[in-house]
């Protein structure tokens, strides 16, 4: 999501995990007590990397309270989430 935010807001960074990315990561870790880290899987032998592509959707909902809800889901659950959200929250 940090990569998405940086790209969506057209923020320039020094590299994929540059100064902006690392600052945002540290802010999230501090503010929300998370443990986001940067991993480097490029050092793994090719045989150890899962070659199967998995498709996920980023679901974003605007709530009447002014908040924004974000969830990542597998494609097979997208319509379930779409149907269920209005029952549980005041979705705009």
PDB file of C-alpha atoms in Angstrom:
ATOM      1  CA  UNK A   1       0.000   0.000   0.000  1.00  0.00           C
ATOM      2  CA  UNK A   2       2.950   2.336   0.555  1.00  0.00           C
ATOM      3  CA  UNK A   3       4.070   1.744  -3.029  1.00  0.00           C
ATOM      4  CA  UNK A   4       0.513   2.453  -4.201  1.00  0.00           C
ATOM      5  CA  UNK A   5       0.317   5.694  -2.188  1.00  0.00           C
ATOM      6  CA  UNK A   6       3.657   6.940  -3.516  1.00  0.00           C
ATOM      7  CA  UNK A   7       2.713   6.107  -7.104  1.00  0.00           C
ATOM      8  CA  UNK A   8      -0.864   7.453  -6.875  1.00  0.00           C
ATOM      9  CA  UNK A   9       0.339  10.764  -5.450  1.00  0.00           C
ATOM     10  CA  UNK A  10       3.210  10.954  -7.973  1.00  0.00           C
ATOM     11  CA  UNK A  11       5.803  11.307  -5.202  1.00  0.00           C
ATOM     12  CA  UNK A  12       9.407  11.002  -6.322  1.00  0.00           C
ATOM     13  CA  UNK A  13      11.619   8.682  -4.287  1.00  0.00           C
ATOM     14  CA  UNK A  14      15.300   7.804  -4.568  1.00  0.00           C
ATOM     15  CA  UNK A  15      14.566   4.110  -5.262  1.00  0.00           C
ATOM     16  CA  UNK A  16      11.826   1.479  -4.803  1.00  0.00           C
ATOM     17  CA  UNK A  17      12.521   1.441  -1.060  1.00  0.00           C
ATOM     18  CA  UNK A  18      14.089   4.878  -0.840  1.00  0.00           C
ATOM     19  CA  UNK A  19      13.912   7.638   1.721  1.00  0.00           C
ATOM     20  CA  UNK A  20      10.201   8.430   1.211  1.00  0.00           C
ATOM     21  CA  UNK A  21       9.174   4.768   1.389  1.00  0.00           C
ATOM     22  CA  UNK A  22      11.266   4.148   4.510  1.00  0.00           C
ATOM     23  CA  UNK A  23       9.925   7.269   6.260  1.00  0.00           C
ATOM     24  CA  UNK A  24       6.333   6.223   5.564  1.00  0.00           C
ATOM     25  CA  UNK A  25       7.091   2.661   6.707  1.00  0.00           C
ATOM     26  CA  UNK A  26       8.644   3.906   9.966  1.00  0.00           C
ATOM     27  CA  UNK A  27       5.737   6.316  10.563  1.00  0.00           C
ATOM     28  CA  UNK A  28       3.213   3.491  10.132  1.00  0.00           C
ATOM     29  CA  UNK A  29       5.206   1.193  12.404  1.00  0.00           C
ATOM     30  CA  UNK A  30       5.403   3.853  15.115  1.00  0.00           C
ATOM     31  CA  UNK A  31       1.868   5.189  14.848  1.00  0.00           C
ATOM     32  CA  UNK A  32       0.014   1.884  14.442  1.00  0.00           C
ATOM     33  CA  UNK A  33       2.413  -0.476  16.281  1.00  0.00           C
ATOM     34  CA  UNK A  34       3.064  -2.419  13.072  1.00  0.00           C
ATOM     35  CA  UNK A  35       6.186  -4.315  12.068  1.00  0.00           C
ATOM     36  CA  UNK A  36       6.533  -3.583   8.353  1.00  0.00           C
ATOM     37  CA  UNK A  37       9.963  -4.470   7.019  1.00  0.00           C
ATOM     38  CA  UNK A  38      11.693  -4.505   3.666  1.00  0.00           C
ATOM     39  CA  UNK A  39      12.554  -7.970   2.442  1.00  0.00           C
ATOM     40  CA  UNK A  40      14.876  -8.800  -0.407  1.00  0.00           C
ATOM     41  CA  UNK A  41      13.777 -11.987  -2.114  1.00  0.00           C
ATOM     42  CA  UNK A  42      15.997 -11.376  -5.134  1.00  0.00           C
ATOM     43  CA  UNK A  43      18.815 -13.244  -3.384  1.00  0.00           C
ATOM     44  CA  UNK A  44      16.789 -16.483  -3.331  1.00  0.00           C
ATOM     45  CA  UNK A  45      17.477 -19.106  -5.983  1.00  0.00           C
ATOM     46  CA  UNK A  46      14.788 -19.113  -8.688  1.00  0.00           C
ATOM     47  CA  UNK A  47      13.569 -22.569  -7.639  1.00  0.00           C
ATOM     48  CA  UNK A  48      12.609 -21.237  -4.186  1.00  0.00           C
ATOM     49  CA  UNK A  49      10.485 -18.374  -5.489  1.00  0.00           C
ATOM     50  CA  UNK A  50       6.825 -19.209  -6.032  1.00  0.00           C
ATOM     51  CA  UNK A  51       6.349 -18.844  -9.789  1.00  0.00           C
ATOM     52  CA  UNK A  52       2.546 -18.916  -9.647  1.00  0.00           C
ATOM     53  CA  UNK A  53       0.964 -15.483 -10.019  1.00  0.00           C
ATOM     54  CA  UNK A  54      -1.721 -14.728  -7.461  1.00  0.00           C
ATOM     55  CA  UNK A  55      -4.227 -12.015  -8.196  1.00  0.00           C
ATOM     56  CA  UNK A  56      -5.637  -9.895  -5.378  1.00  0.00           C
ATOM     57  CA  UNK A  57      -7.934  -6.891  -5.440  1.00  0.00           C
ATOM     58  CA  UNK A  58      -7.558  -3.751  -3.378  1.00  0.00           C
ATOM     59  CA  UNK A  59     -11.063  -2.804  -2.287  1.00  0.00           C
ATOM     60  CA  UNK A  60     -11.672   0.804  -1.265  1.00  0.00           C
ATOM     61  CA  UNK A  61     -14.933   2.073   0.229  1.00  0.00           C
ATOM     62  CA  UNK A  62     -15.906   5.627   1.131  1.00  0.00           C
ATOM     63  CA  UNK A  63     -17.979   5.703   4.303  1.00  0.00           C
ATOM     64  CA  UNK A  64     -20.615   8.291   5.157  1.00  0.00           C
ATOM     65  CA  UNK A  65     -18.598   9.103   8.293  1.00  0.00           C
ATOM     66  CA  UNK A  66     -15.877  10.491   6.006  1.00  0.00           C
ATOM     67  CA  UNK A  67     -13.537   7.574   6.631  1.00  0.00           C
ATOM     68  CA  UNK A  68     -12.135   5.354   3.914  1.00  0.00           C
ATOM     69  CA  UNK A  69     -11.994   1.602   4.299  1.00  0.00           C
ATOM     70  CA  UNK A  70      -9.342  -0.431   2.487  1.00  0.00           C
ATOM     71  CA  UNK A  71      -9.127  -4.227   2.247  1.00  0.00           C
ATOM     72  CA  UNK A  72      -7.155  -6.656   0.148  1.00  0.00           C
ATOM     73  CA  UNK A  73      -9.086  -9.709  -0.978  1.00  0.00           C
ATOM     74  CA  UNK A  74      -8.811 -12.617  -3.349  1.00  0.00           C
ATOM     75  CA  UNK A  75     -10.816 -12.181  -6.536  1.00  0.00           C
ATOM     76  CA  UNK A  76     -13.243 -14.957  -5.646  1.00  0.00           C
ATOM     77  CA  UNK A  77     -14.436 -12.945  -2.611  1.00  0.00           C
ATOM     78  CA  UNK A  78     -14.824  -9.539  -4.286  1.00  0.00           C
ATOM     79  CA  UNK A  79     -18.557  -9.785  -4.926  1.00  0.00           C
ATOM     80  CA  UNK A  80     -19.187 -11.181  -1.427  1.00  0.00           C
ATOM     81  CA  UNK A  81     -17.445  -8.156   0.050  1.00  0.00           C
ATOM     82  CA  UNK A  82     -19.296  -5.816  -2.333  1.00  0.00           C
ATOM     83  CA  UNK A  83     -22.643  -7.286  -1.211  1.00  0.00           C
ATOM     84  CA  UNK A  84     -21.771  -7.395   2.491  1.00  0.00           C
ATOM     85  CA  UNK A  85     -20.276  -3.912   2.998  1.00  0.00           C
ATOM     86  CA  UNK A  86     -23.587  -1.960   2.813  1.00  0.00           C
ATOM     87  CA  UNK A  87     -25.082  -4.311   5.407  1.00  0.00           C
ATOM     88  CA  UNK A  88     -22.317  -3.611   7.925  1.00  0.00           C
ATOM     89  CA  UNK A  89     -21.271  -0.020   7.241  1.00  0.00           C
ATOM     90  CA  UNK A  90     -22.746   3.225   5.945  1.00  0.00           C
ATOM     91  CA  UNK A  91     -21.055   2.997   2.551  1.00  0.00           C
ATOM     92  CA  UNK A  92     -21.415   5.874   0.144  1.00  0.00           C
TER      93      UNK A  92
END
